[in-house]
Coordinates of C-alpha atoms in Angstrom, one line a residue:
Chain A
M238 CA -20.9 4.1 6.6
N239 CA -20.4 1.1 8.9
A240 CA -22.6 0.8 12.0
A241 CA -19.5 0.3 14.1
L242 CA -18.9 4.0 13.6
L243 CA -21.7 4.6 16.1
L244 CA -19.9 2.6 18.8
L245 CA -16.7 4.4 18.1
A246 CA -18.1 7.9 18.3
D247 CA -20.3 7.1 21.3
S248 CA -19.1 9.0 24.4
R249 CA -19.9 5.8 26.4
L250 CA -17.1 3.9 24.7
P251 CA -15.0 3.0 27.7
A252 CA -11.8 4.6 26.6
G253 CA -11.3 7.5 29.0
G254 CA -12.5 10.3 26.6
H255 CA -14.9 11.8 29.2
G256 CA -11.9 13.0 31.3
H257 CA -10.8 15.5 28.6
S258 CA -12.2 18.9 27.8
G259 CA -9.9 19.7 24.9
G260 CA -9.0 23.1 26.3
A261 CA -12.7 24.0 27.2
E262 CA -12.2 23.9 30.9
E263 CA -9.3 26.4 30.8
A264 CA -11.2 28.6 28.3
V265 CA -14.1 28.7 30.7
R266 CA -11.8 29.5 33.6
V267 CA -10.1 32.5 31.9
G268 CA -13.5 33.8 30.6
A269 CA -13.0 32.9 26.9
I270 CA -16.1 30.8 27.0
T271 CA -19.0 32.3 28.9
G272 CA -22.1 31.0 27.0
P273 CA -23.4 29.3 23.9
G274 CA -22.1 32.0 21.5
D275 CA -18.5 31.7 22.7
L276 CA -18.8 27.9 22.8
A277 CA -19.9 27.8 19.2
R278 CA -17.0 29.9 18.1
F279 CA -14.6 27.8 20.2
L280 CA -15.9 24.5 18.7
R281 CA -15.9 25.8 15.2
G282 CA -12.3 27.0 15.4
R283 CA -11.2 23.8 17.2
L284 CA -12.8 21.7 14.5
A285 CA -11.2 23.7 11.7
T286 CA -7.7 23.3 13.2
A287 CA -7.1 20.5 15.8
G288 CA -10.1 18.6 14.6
L289 CA -9.1 18.7 10.9
V290 CA -5.5 17.6 11.8
A291 CA -6.7 14.8 14.0
A292 CA -9.2 13.6 11.4
A293 CA -6.5 13.5 8.7
L294 CA -4.1 11.5 10.9
S295 CA -7.0 9.2 11.8
A296 CA -7.9 8.5 8.2
A297 CA -4.2 7.8 7.4
A298 CA -4.0 5.4 10.4
C299 CA -7.2 3.7 9.3
A300 CA -5.8 3.1 5.8
L301 CA -2.5 1.8 7.2
A302 CA -4.2 -0.5 9.7
A303 CA -6.6 -1.9 7.0
R304 CA -3.6 -2.7 4.8
D305 CA -1.9 -4.4 7.7
D306 CA -5.0 -6.4 8.5
A307 CA -5.4 -7.5 4.9
S308 CA -1.7 -8.5 4.5
A309 CA -1.8 -10.4 7.8
V310 CA -3.8 -13.2 6.1
D311 CA -0.7 -14.5 4.5
E312 CA 1.4 -14.2 7.6
P313 CA 1.3 -17.2 9.9
G314 CA 2.1 -16.7 13.6
R315 CA 0.2 -13.5 14.1
S316 CA -2.8 -13.5 16.3
Y317 CA -5.2 -13.4 13.4
E318 CA -8.4 -15.3 12.8
P319 CA -8.4 -16.6 9.3
G320 CA -11.4 -15.5 7.2
R321 CA -12.2 -12.4 9.3
S322 CA -11.5 -10.0 6.6
D323 CA -14.0 -11.7 4.4
E324 CA -16.8 -11.1 6.8
P325 CA -19.8 -9.4 5.2
G326 CA -20.4 -5.9 6.4
R327 CA -16.8 -4.9 6.3
S328 CA -17.4 -2.0 3.9
Y329 CA -13.8 -1.1 3.5
E330 CA -11.8 -2.7 0.7
P331 CA -8.1 -2.4 1.4
G332 CA -6.2 -0.7 -1.4
R333 CA -9.3 0.5 -3.1
S334 CA -9.0 4.2 -2.8
Y335 CA -7.1 4.8 0.5
E336 CA -3.7 3.3 -0.1
P337 CA -1.4 4.3 2.7
D338 CA 1.3 6.6 1.7
R339 CA 4.5 4.9 0.8
S340 CA 6.7 7.9 0.7
Y341 CA 7.8 6.9 4.2
E342 CA 10.6 4.6 3.9
P343 CA 11.2 3.0 7.2
G344 CA 14.8 2.6 8.2
R345 CA 16.0 5.4 5.9
S346 CA 19.3 6.6 7.0
G347 CA 19.1 9.2 9.8
E348 CA 15.8 8.0 11.0
P349 CA 16.6 5.7 13.9
D350 CA 13.1 6.1 15.3
R351 CA 11.6 4.1 12.4
S352 CA 13.9 1.1 12.9
G353 CA 12.1 -2.2 13.3
G354 CA 11.0 -2.0 9.7
G355 CA 7.7 -2.9 8.1
A356 CA 4.5 -1.9 9.6
E357 CA 5.9 -0.9 13.0
G358 CA 8.3 1.5 11.3
E359 CA 5.4 3.0 9.4
W360 CA 3.4 3.4 12.6
R361 CA 6.3 5.2 14.2
G362 CA 6.5 7.4 11.1
L363 CA 2.8 8.3 11.3
D364 CA 3.2 8.9 15.0
A365 CA 6.1 11.3 14.3
E366 CA 3.9 13.2 11.9
A367 CA 1.4 13.6 14.8
D368 CA 4.2 14.8 17.1
A369 CA 5.3 17.4 14.5
R370 CA 1.8 18.8 14.5
A371 CA 1.5 19.1 18.3
A372 CA 3.8 21.8 19.6
S373 CA 2.4 21.8 23.1
P374 CA 3.8 19.1 25.5
A375 CA 0.5 19.2 27.5
Q376 CA -1.5 18.4 24.4
R377 CA 1.0 15.7 23.3
G378 CA 0.7 14.1 26.7
A379 CA -3.1 14.2 26.7
S380 CA -3.2 12.8 23.2
R381 CA -0.9 9.9 24.0
T382 CA -2.8 9.1 27.3
Q383 CA -6.1 8.9 25.4
G384 CA -4.5 6.9 22.6
R385 CA -3.1 4.4 24.9
L386 CA -6.4 3.9 26.8
L387 CA -8.4 3.7 23.6
L388 CA -6.1 1.1 22.2
R389 CA -6.1 -0.9 25.4
S390 CA -9.9 -1.1 25.5
A391 CA -10.3 -1.6 21.7
R392 CA -7.9 -4.6 21.6
R393 CA -10.4 -6.3 23.9
I394 CA -13.5 -5.0 22.1
W395 CA -12.3 -5.6 18.5
P396 CA -9.4 -8.0 18.7
S397 CA -7.4 -7.7 15.5
P398 CA -3.8 -7.9 14.4
A399 CA -4.2 -4.4 13.0
L400 CA -4.1 -3.1 16.6
D401 CA -1.0 -5.1 17.6
A402 CA 1.4 -3.2 15.3
P403 CA 0.7 0.3 16.6
A404 CA 0.7 -0.9 20.2
R405 CA 4.1 -2.6 19.7
A406 CA 5.5 0.3 17.7
V407 CA 4.8 3.0 20.2
P408 CA 4.7 1.4 23.7
Q409 CA 4.1 4.8 25.4
G410 CA 0.9 5.1 23.4
V411 CA 0.3 6.3 19.9
H412 CA -1.4 9.7 19.5
H413 CA -5.2 9.5 20.0
P414 CA -6.2 10.2 16.4
I415 CA -3.8 7.5 15.2
A416 CA -5.3 5.0 17.8
L417 CA -8.8 6.0 16.7
G418 CA -7.9 5.4 13.1
A419 CA -6.4 2.0 13.8
V420 CA -9.4 1.1 15.9
S421 CA -11.8 2.2 13.2
A422 CA -10.1 -0.2 10.8
A423 CA -10.3 -3.0 13.3
A424 CA -14.0 -2.3 13.7
G425 CA -14.5 -2.5 9.9
C426 CA -14.8 1.3 9.3
S427 CA -13.4 3.2 6.3
P428 CA -10.9 6.0 6.6
H429 CA -13.7 8.4 5.9
D430 CA -15.6 6.9 8.9
A431 CA -12.5 7.3 11.0
A432 CA -12.1 10.9 10.0
L433 CA -15.8 11.6 10.8
A434 CA -15.6 9.9 14.2
T435 CA -12.4 11.8 15.0
A436 CA -13.7 15.2 13.9
Y437 CA -16.9 14.5 15.9
T438 CA -15.1 13.6 19.1
S439 CA -12.9 16.7 18.7
I440 CA -15.9 18.8 19.4
T441 CA -18.3 16.7 21.5
G442 CA -15.8 16.3 24.4
P443 CA -15.4 20.1 24.8
A444 CA -19.1 20.7 24.3
T445 CA -20.1 18.2 27.1
A446 CA -17.4 19.7 29.3
A447 CA -18.8 23.2 28.8
V448 CA -22.3 22.0 29.7
R449 CA -20.9 20.6 33.0
L450 CA -18.7 23.6 33.8
L451 CA -21.0 26.4 32.9
G452 CA -24.3 24.7 33.6
L453 CA -25.4 25.4 30.1
D454 CA -28.7 24.1 28.7
P455 CA -27.8 20.8 27.1
V456 CA -30.4 21.3 24.4
V457 CA -28.9 24.6 23.4
V458 CA -25.4 23.1 23.3
H459 CA -26.7 20.3 21.1
R460 CA -28.2 22.9 18.8
V461 CA -24.7 24.3 18.5
L462 CA -23.4 20.9 17.6
A463 CA -26.1 20.3 15.1
G464 CA -25.1 23.6 13.5
L465 CA -21.6 22.2 13.0
V466 CA -22.8 19.1 11.1
P467 CA -21.9 20.7 7.7
D468 CA -18.5 21.6 9.0
L469 CA -18.0 18.0 10.3
E470 CA -18.8 16.6 6.9
S471 CA -16.5 19.0 5.1
V472 CA -13.6 18.4 7.5
A473 CA -14.0 14.6 7.1
R474 CA -13.9 15.0 3.3
T475 CA -10.8 17.3 3.4
A476 CA -9.2 14.9 5.9
C477 CA -9.5 12.0 3.4
A478 CA -7.9 13.7 0.4
R479 CA -5.2 11.4 -0.7
T480 CA -1.9 12.9 0.1
A481 CA 1.5 11.9 1.4
W482 CA 1.7 11.9 5.2
E483 CA 4.1 14.8 5.2
D484 CA 1.5 17.0 3.4
L485 CA -1.4 16.2 5.7
P486 CA -3.1 19.2 7.3
A487 CA -1.2 20.9 10.1
H488 CA -3.5 23.7 11.2
A489 CA -2.3 25.3 14.3
A490 CA -4.4 26.7 17.1
P491 CA -2.1 28.9 19.2
A492 CA -4.9 29.7 21.7
L493 CA -5.4 26.0 22.3
D494 CA -1.7 25.6 22.9
L495 CA -1.7 28.4 25.5
L496 CA -4.9 27.1 27.2
A497 CA -3.5 23.5 27.4
E498 CA -0.3 24.7 29.1
Q499 CA -2.1 27.1 31.4
H500 CA -4.5 24.3 32.3
L501 CA -1.7 22.1 33.7
R502 CA -0.7 25.0 36.0
T503 CA -4.2 25.4 37.3
E504 CA -4.6 23.9 40.7
V505 CA -8.3 22.9 40.7
R506 CA -9.2 20.9 37.6
L507 CA -12.2 18.8 36.8
F508 CA -10.7 17.5 33.5
V509 CA -7.3 16.1 32.6
S510 CA -7.0 18.4 29.6
Chain B
M1449 CA 5.3 39.4 -11.2
D1450 CA 7.6 36.3 -10.8
A1451 CA 10.9 36.5 -8.9
R1452 CA 13.4 34.0 -7.8
A1453 CA 16.2 35.0 -5.5
A1454 CA 18.9 32.9 -3.8
I1455 CA 21.4 33.1 -1.1
A1456 CA 24.1 30.5 -0.5
T1457 CA 27.0 30.5 1.9
E1458 CA 30.3 28.8 1.4
S1459 CA 33.1 27.9 3.8
A1460 CA 36.5 29.4 2.9
G1461 CA 39.2 28.4 5.3
G1462 CA 36.8 28.2 8.2
R1463 CA 35.2 31.5 7.4
T1464 CA 31.8 32.2 5.9
V1465 CA 31.6 33.6 2.4
L1466 CA 28.4 34.7 0.7
G1467 CA 29.0 32.6 -2.5
T1468 CA 25.7 33.4 -4.0
L1469 CA 23.6 36.6 -3.5
R1470 CA 21.2 36.7 -6.4
S1471 CA 18.5 39.3 -6.2
D1472 CA 15.5 39.3 -8.4
P1473 CA 13.4 42.4 -8.0
P1474 CA 11.3 42.9 -6.0
L1475 CA 13.3 40.4 -3.9
T1476 CA 16.4 42.5 -3.6
M1477 CA 19.1 41.7 -1.0
R1478 CA 21.9 43.7 0.4
Q1479 CA 24.8 42.4 2.4
T1480 CA 24.9 44.5 5.6
G1481 CA 27.5 42.6 7.6
P1482 CA 30.0 39.8 7.3
V1483 CA 27.3 37.2 7.4
T1484 CA 24.2 39.4 7.4
V1485 CA 21.8 40.0 4.5
H1486 CA 18.9 42.4 4.5
L1487 CA 15.9 41.8 2.3
V1488 CA 14.9 45.1 0.6
S1489 CA 11.6 45.0 -1.2
T1490 CA 12.1 47.2 -4.3
A1491 CA 8.4 47.2 -5.2
A1492 CA 5.1 47.3 -3.4
G1493 CA 3.6 44.1 -2.4
P1494 CA 3.5 41.2 -3.0
L1495 CA 0.4 41.9 -4.9
G1496 CA -2.2 39.3 -5.9
G1497 CA -0.8 37.3 -8.8
D1498 CA 2.9 37.7 -7.7
H1499 CA 5.0 34.6 -7.1
L1500 CA 8.1 35.2 -5.1
E1501 CA 10.6 32.5 -4.3
L1502 CA 13.7 32.7 -2.1
R1503 CA 16.2 29.9 -1.8
I1504 CA 18.6 29.8 1.2
D1505 CA 21.5 27.4 1.4
V1506 CA 23.7 27.5 4.4
A1507 CA 26.7 25.3 3.9
P1508 CA 27.9 23.1 6.7
G1509 CA 29.9 25.1 9.3
T1510 CA 28.9 28.5 8.0
C1511 CA 26.7 31.3 9.4
L1512 CA 24.0 33.5 7.9
E1513 CA 21.6 36.0 9.3
I1514 CA 18.7 37.3 7.3
A1515 CA 16.6 40.3 8.2
S1516 CA 14.5 42.8 6.3
V1517 CA 14.5 46.5 6.3
A1518 CA 10.7 46.8 6.6
S1519 CA 7.5 44.8 7.1
T1520 CA 5.9 43.2 4.1
L1521 CA 2.5 44.6 3.2
V1522 CA 0.5 42.0 1.2
L1523 CA -1.9 43.8 -1.2
P1524 CA -4.7 42.5 -3.3
G1525 CA -4.4 42.0 -7.0
P1526 CA -5.6 39.6 -9.7
G1527 CA -5.3 36.2 -8.1
E1528 CA -3.4 34.8 -5.2
S1529 CA 0.0 36.1 -4.2
V1530 CA 2.5 33.3 -3.2
T1531 CA 5.8 33.5 -1.4
V1532 CA 7.9 30.4 -1.1
V1533 CA 11.0 30.2 1.1
E1534 CA 13.1 27.1 0.9
A1535 CA 16.0 26.8 3.2
R1536 CA 18.6 24.2 3.8
V1537 CA 21.0 24.4 6.7
G1538 CA 24.0 22.1 6.9
A1539 CA 25.6 20.3 9.8
G1540 CA 27.3 22.8 12.1
A1541 CA 25.8 25.7 10.3
T1542 CA 23.9 28.5 11.9
L1543 CA 20.9 30.4 10.4
R1544 CA 19.0 33.2 11.9
Y1545 CA 16.0 34.2 9.8
A1546 CA 14.1 37.1 11.3
P1547 CA 12.5 39.4 8.8
E1548 CA 9.9 42.1 9.8
P1549 CA 6.3 41.0 10.0
T1550 CA 4.0 40.2 7.1
V1551 CA 1.0 42.6 7.2
L1552 CA -2.2 41.4 5.5
A1553 CA -4.0 44.3 3.9
A1554 CA -7.7 44.3 3.2
G1555 CA -8.7 42.1 0.2
C1556 CA -5.4 40.3 -0.1
A1557 CA -5.3 36.6 -0.9
H1558 CA -1.9 35.3 0.2
R1559 CA -0.1 31.9 0.4
M1560 CA 3.1 31.6 2.4
I1561 CA 5.1 28.4 2.1
V1562 CA 8.3 27.7 4.1
R1563 CA 10.3 24.5 3.8
L1564 CA 13.1 24.3 6.2
A1565 CA 15.4 21.2 5.9
L1566 CA 18.1 20.9 8.6
E1567 CA 20.9 18.5 8.8
E1568 CA 21.6 17.2 12.2
G1569 CA 23.8 19.6 14.1
A1570 CA 22.3 22.7 12.5
S1571 CA 21.5 25.7 14.5
V1572 CA 18.4 27.7 13.5
T1573 CA 16.3 30.6 14.7
W1574 CA 13.3 31.2 12.5
R1575 CA 10.8 33.9 13.2
E1576 CA 7.4 34.3 11.5
E1577 CA 5.0 37.2 12.3
I1578 CA 1.6 37.7 10.7
V1579 CA -0.3 40.9 11.3
F1580 CA -4.1 40.9 10.6
G1581 CA -4.3 44.1 8.7
R1582 CA -3.0 47.6 9.3
Y1583 CA -4.5 49.7 12.2
G1584 CA -8.3 49.2 12.2
E1585 CA -8.2 47.3 8.9
R1586 CA -9.9 44.0 8.3
P1587 CA -7.4 41.6 6.7
G1588 CA -7.8 39.7 3.5
T1589 CA -7.0 36.0 3.5
C1590 CA -3.8 34.2 4.2
H1591 CA -2.8 30.6 4.4
S1592 CA 0.7 29.9 5.6
R1593 CA 2.4 26.5 5.9
F1594 CA 5.7 25.9 7.7
D1595 CA 7.4 22.5 7.5
A1596 CA 10.7 21.9 9.3
T1597 CA 12.6 18.6 9.2
I1598 CA 15.8 17.5 10.8
G1599 CA 17.7 14.8 8.9
G1600 CA 14.5 14.0 7.1
V1601 CA 12.5 13.5 10.3
P1602 CA 9.6 15.9 10.8
L1603 CA 10.2 18.5 13.6
L1604 CA 7.4 21.0 13.1
R1605 CA 4.6 21.3 10.7
Q1606 CA 2.1 24.1 11.2
E1607 CA -0.4 26.0 9.1
F1608 CA -2.1 29.3 9.9
V1609 CA -5.3 30.4 8.2
V1610 CA -6.4 34.0 8.5
G1611 CA -9.6 35.4 7.1
D1612 CA -11.6 32.2 7.4
P1613 CA -14.9 32.8 9.3
A1614 CA -14.5 29.4 11.0
V1615 CA -11.3 30.5 12.8
D1616 CA -11.4 34.3 13.0
G1617 CA -12.4 35.3 16.5
S1618 CA -12.5 31.7 17.7
P1619 CA -11.3 31.5 21.3
A1620 CA -9.7 28.2 20.3
V1621 CA -7.5 29.7 17.6
Y1622 CA -6.5 33.4 17.8
G1623 CA -9.1 34.7 20.3
D1624 CA -9.2 38.5 20.0
A1625 CA -5.6 38.8 18.9
R1626 CA -4.7 40.8 15.8
C1627 CA -1.3 39.2 15.3
V1628 CA 0.2 35.7 15.5
G1629 CA 3.8 34.8 15.5
S1630 CA 6.3 32.1 16.3
V1631 CA 10.0 31.5 16.6
L1632 CA 11.4 28.1 16.0
V1633 CA 14.7 27.5 17.9
V1634 CA 16.9 24.6 17.1
R1635 CA 20.2 24.2 18.8
P1636 CA 22.5 21.2 18.3
E1637 CA 23.7 19.1 21.1
P1638 CA 26.5 19.6 21.9
P1639 CA 26.3 23.3 21.1
G1640 CA 27.6 24.6 17.8
P1641 CA 29.3 27.8 17.1
P1642 CA 27.6 30.9 18.5
F1643 CA 26.2 33.6 16.1
A1644 CA 29.0 35.5 14.6
D1645 CA 27.0 38.8 14.8
A1646 CA 25.5 40.4 17.8
P1647 CA 21.7 40.5 17.5
A1648 CA 20.4 43.2 15.3
A1649 CA 19.4 46.6 16.6
G1650 CA 17.3 47.0 19.7
R1651 CA 17.0 43.4 20.7
T1652 CA 18.0 42.4 24.1
D1653 CA 17.9 38.6 23.7
K1654 CA 21.0 36.7 24.8
P1655 CA 23.1 34.8 22.4
P1656 CA 22.3 31.1 22.4
T1657 CA 23.9 28.9 24.9
S1658 CA 24.0 25.1 25.4
G1659 CA 21.2 23.0 26.6
R1660 CA 17.6 22.7 25.6
L1661 CA 14.5 23.8 27.4
T1662 CA 12.7 20.8 28.9
E1663 CA 9.7 22.4 30.6
P1664 CA 7.3 24.8 28.9
V1665 CA 7.4 28.5 30.0
L1666 CA 4.3 30.6 30.0
A1667 CA 3.5 34.3 30.0
E1668 CA 0.6 36.4 28.9
G1669 CA -0.1 35.6 25.2
C1670 CA 3.2 33.7 24.9
V1671 CA 4.3 30.2 25.5
V1672 CA 7.6 28.5 25.0
L1673 CA 7.1 24.9 24.0
P1674 CA 9.7 22.1 23.9
L1675 CA 8.8 20.1 20.8
A1676 CA 8.8 16.3 20.6
G1677 CA 11.9 16.6 18.4
P1678 CA 15.1 18.5 19.1
G1679 CA 13.7 22.0 19.0
T1680 CA 11.7 24.6 20.9
L1681 CA 8.8 26.7 19.6
V1682 CA 7.9 30.1 20.9
S1683 CA 4.3 30.8 20.1
A1684 CA 2.6 34.1 20.7
L1685 CA -0.7 36.0 20.1
A1686 CA -0.9 39.8 20.6
P1687 CA -3.1 42.8 20.0
D1688 CA -0.5 44.6 17.9
A1689 CA 2.8 44.0 16.2
A1690 CA 4.9 45.7 18.9
A1691 CA 3.4 43.5 21.7
L1692 CA 3.9 40.5 19.5
R1693 CA 7.6 41.3 19.0
E1694 CA 8.1 41.9 22.7
R1695 CA 6.5 38.5 23.5
L1696 CA 8.5 36.6 20.9
T1697 CA 11.7 38.2 22.0
W1698 CA 11.0 37.3 25.6
G1699 CA 10.2 33.7 24.6
E1700 CA 13.2 33.4 22.4
A1701 CA 15.5 34.4 25.2
R1702 CA 13.9 31.6 27.3
A1703 CA 14.1 29.1 24.6
T1704 CA 17.9 29.7 24.2
R1705 CA 18.7 29.8 27.8
S1706 CA 20.3 26.7 29.3

């Protein structure tokens, strides 16, 4: 584990994450979450579905960014500081065990979205995989907004060429887990770290929101989170299983889709999602 | 029990001909209309250990509608039961795949895999319904995976897991629903040929028209979601199979309305 993981997973990271409840606000409003018991079931289900999918996308993005970062050494003209990848403490060795999937061939016929070739095409390809796993427009919107904000902050916190390609490839903002994976690589974290941070943020946001919305005892809610630690570890492990992007987990959560769309139609809202 | 069945259409002078209709019990098929095929299960199950595969090939410009005469009751047995449906739909072709629900009996261990490859300009309606056990029954386990691509680009990938304590009863996943279902609707732009057949018995949904839904539509337990790619997903949760069908039918009508 790289210590930068702590910064990434910290809710104080200035990237707009505090504004999202991941469906918890609407679940509270409709009475699906009324106390710590419901909240625990909500978080556990969220982690096993949306959390797992996000963690897997994040790990894939981290591997892709790390490869970009490494190959950038040989490419003049990119905003890269020579020697950075040799810094001690960068625990991740590109190409060791997390090679990005090559089954995506940018520019294949019939895939106009991936034109532009090279890394940018691959970022669009991975972003398209995230799109295909997010049926709800409300959730896609929230994910892109968070991804864009995170990437914007992170490019100032951890300047790296690895963050330029995804920003250029998808100007409207890559999906949040993809941004988080790319940022993890820029911060020196491994794909497993990225998966862990992503899985973690998939439940801490809703947990904090529930504390505020229901006035729950924060200690009780943290006990709920502590109880999910084994699930977090198993999700991060599963998320890192080497596989082609197309085969990455795609676990759906129909209730979250319903909640996300209802939430947009609710007049008084404390959270964006 | 292993079975491999196949259906393929051919275009003959602008008309659809069922060129291949290869049953392999228990996957038995009957042609019930000019372009309609009913799946008739000629044995109980699938049972644990069964491996059933269905290949569907809809040639460019042709039409096919697949239904089933009864719901599929997945039963326990030695090992996991697996059903694989692999479908290819050509340009300008139309496929409606709407079998009766899959019911997960107690103790079953089921895998459902669907791979749907569309060419651009294909028109598809694909319904999937999973019922968590018969009345009052606790279901076994099920893991379904659905992958749809258009011209090789991913359109929808979704997995459902039933019988996992992490998701059962979670207000984030199924809540207190006893059934989950979805209908994927893909219509070409500009619109392709309408369905040759009227919708099967009892349904009131309108035939597809041009245009694509741009804003989500919401009702109790049902939401109609415009996907990022050129398609619409109707997603529903319900307390029973009848309510699920009602919600999906409502949603499908919205998804296909211009």
